[in-house]
Amino acid sequence: MTAKIIDGKQVAADMRAELKAEVEKLKAKGVVPGLAVVLLGDDPASKSYVTAKEKACGEIGIYSDDNRLPAETTQQQLKSLIDRLNKDPKIHGILVQLPLPKQIDESKVLLTVDPDKDVDGFHPVNVGKMVVGEKTFLPCTPHGIIQLLIRSKVELEGAEVVIVGRSNIVGKPLANMLIQKSPTGNATVTVCHTRTKNMAEHVKRADIVVAAAGRPNTITADMVKEGAVVIDVGVNRVADATKKRGYRLVGDVDFDAVKEKASLITPVPGGVGPMTITMLLYNTVESAKRTVLSGR
Ligand code: NAP
């Protein structure tokens, strides 16, 4: 079997077109969804993520408020900025680009963001709501993965899902979402990590494998069941002298070999990546819709 490729760029483009229409409806009601982006320092990767997020906002009509601060910014200065953004009615979502410089306590920053504007879904209040199955902002990467699966018509109900990776931004929230008693859940989930014994034995059982380890070739063809759906979250740089920049991006899955066994597979790049920003836009539009409903 040769797998069909799940085209994350196409799914993202479809969702962005839907969101653009939603933004137009909101604008007709006098509300322009607004996303504040906060970036400390000038790490090149963070800068390029922030630029991509702002560009994506512009493309669907979301107002983006750019806040770039020096790397030496103090915890108090950052808190003051977030406090101001929390109160600003033009802002419906606040995104603090991670990682933050060493002098900043990241967990305190996440607590400062108003849960009603926490479009990353990282505030403990929103994490708690997600766990108990209440409507809330869902973290972007795992929510993007669920959208990819649903829009590719993958059956989640009763599916055996094996997730490799237990981070707070991918593995843990994805596992929580997939076990919810809901049409976008109802799966049976196993989460593997570096202390898992016989990881291959778990992965071999999976109808759906999600690789989020951050290590090339974590998932090889011998570990994958014939016909499984394989979602590759990993983004890893490997040296490549044939490329101008000296490296290429690969996922966590041995793509060429695994695609001969899987039924569906995401490429890297062009799979999960485009969905992460799309779900940030989705949460920002949802937040603006809530303000219309609540008359805030
Ligand atoms: P992370 O915080 O480094 O977590 C990695 C997880 O994988 C940890 O739970 C770790 O286990 C586990 N792990 C690592 N090596 C393993 C191995 N050999 N066997 C089993 N488990 C292993 O990473 P993350 O932030 O979740 O990101 C994971 C990958 O996804 C990275 O490549 C990242 O760049 C990518 N990513 C992509 C997007 C996107 O939009 N495309 C978004 C987020 C992340 P322990 O807990 O035991 O250490």
Coordinates of N, CA and C and ligand atoms in Angstrom, one line a residue, residues 141 164-167 169-171 192-195 199 212-215 218 233-236 252 272-273 276, ligand 1:
T141 N -1.7 23.3 17.9 CA -1.1 22.2 17.2 C -2.0 20.9 17.3
V164 N 3.5 9.6 20.3 CA 4.8 9.5 20.9 C 5.2 11.0 21.2
G165 N 5.3 11.2 22.5 CA 5.6 12.6 23.0 C 4.6 13.0 24.0
R166 N 5.0 13.6 25.1 CA 4.0 14.0 26.2 C 4.2 15.4 26.6
S167 N 4.6 16.3 25.7 CA 4.8 17.7 26.0 C 3.4 18.4 26.3
I169 N 2.4 21.1 25.1 CA 1.9 21.7 23.9 C 1.4 20.8 22.8
V170 N 1.8 19.5 22.8 CA 1.4 18.6 21.8 C 0.8 17.3 22.4
G171 N 1.6 16.5 22.9 CA 1.2 15.1 23.3 C 0.1 15.1 24.4
C192 N 3.3 7.5 24.6 CA 4.7 7.0 24.8 C 5.6 8.2 25.0
H193 N 6.7 7.9 25.7 CA 7.7 8.9 26.0 C 9.1 8.1 26.2
T194 N 10.1 8.8 26.7 CA 11.4 8.2 26.7 C 11.5 7.1 27.8
R195 N 10.6 7.0 28.7 CA 10.6 5.9 29.7 C 9.7 4.8 29.3
M199 N 8.4 0.6 23.0 CA 7.6 1.6 22.3 C 7.1 1.0 21.0
A212 N 5.5 13.0 17.9 CA 5.8 14.4 18.4 C 6.9 14.3 19.3
A213 N 8.1 13.7 18.9 CA 9.2 13.5 19.8 C 10.3 14.5 19.5
G214 N 10.4 15.1 18.3 CA 11.5 16.0 18.0 C 12.8 15.3 17.7
R215 N 12.6 14.1 17.1 CA 13.8 13.3 16.7 C 13.6 12.6 15.4
T218 N 12.2 8.5 14.5 CA 11.6 7.9 15.7 C 10.6 6.8 15.3
V233 N 4.4 15.3 13.5 CA 4.4 16.6 14.1 C 5.9 17.2 14.1
G234 N 6.8 16.3 14.1 CA 8.2 16.7 14.3 C 8.7 17.7 13.2
V235 N 9.6 18.6 13.7 CA 10.3 19.5 12.8 C 11.7 19.5 13.2
N236 N 12.6 18.9 12.4 CA 14.0 18.7 12.8 C 14.8 19.2 11.6
D252 N 9.6 13.4 12.3 CA 10.0 12.3 13.2 C 9.8 10.9 12.6
V272 N 1.3 19.1 9.4 CA 0.8 19.7 10.6 C 1.1 21.2 10.7
G273 N 2.3 21.6 10.2 CA 2.8 23.0 10.4 C 1.8 24.0 10.0
T276 N -1.1 24.7 12.5 CA -0.9 25.4 13.8 C -1.3 26.8 13.7
Ligands
NAP1 P1 9.3 18.3 23.6 O1 8.7 19.3 24.5 O2 10.8 18.3 23.4 O3 8.8 16.9 23.9 C1 9.2 15.8 23.2 C2 8.5 14.6 23.8 O4 8.9 13.4 23.0 C3 8.9 14.3 25.2 O5 7.7 13.9 25.9 C4 9.9 13.1 25.1 O6 9.8 12.3 26.2 C5 9.4 12.4 23.9 N1 10.5 11.7 23.2 C6 11.7 12.3 22.7 N2 12.4 11.3 22.2 C7 11.7 10.1 22.3 C8 12.0 8.8 21.9 N3 13.1 8.5 21.3 N4 11.1 7.9 22.3 C9 9.9 8.2 22.9 N5 9.6 9.5 23.2 C10 10.5 10.4 23.0 O7 8.8 18.6 22.1 P2 7.4 19.3 21.6 O8 7.4 20.7 21.9 O9 6.2 18.5 21.9 O10 7.7 19.1 20.0 C11 7.9 17.9 19.4 C12 8.2 18.0 18.0 O11 7.2 18.7 17.3 C13 9.4 19.0 17.7 O12 10.1 18.5 16.6 C14 8.8 20.3 17.4 O13 9.6 21.2 16.6 C15 7.6 19.9 16.7 N6 6.4 20.8 16.8 C16 5.9 21.2 15.6 C17 4.8 22.0 15.6 C18 4.1 22.4 14.3 O14 3.3 23.3 14.2 N7 4.5 21.7 13.2 C19 4.3 22.5 16.8 C20 4.9 22.1 18.0 C21 6.0 21.2 18.0 P3 10.2 12.7 27.8 O15 9.0 13.5 28.2 O16 10.3 11.4 28.5 O17 11.4 13.5 27.7

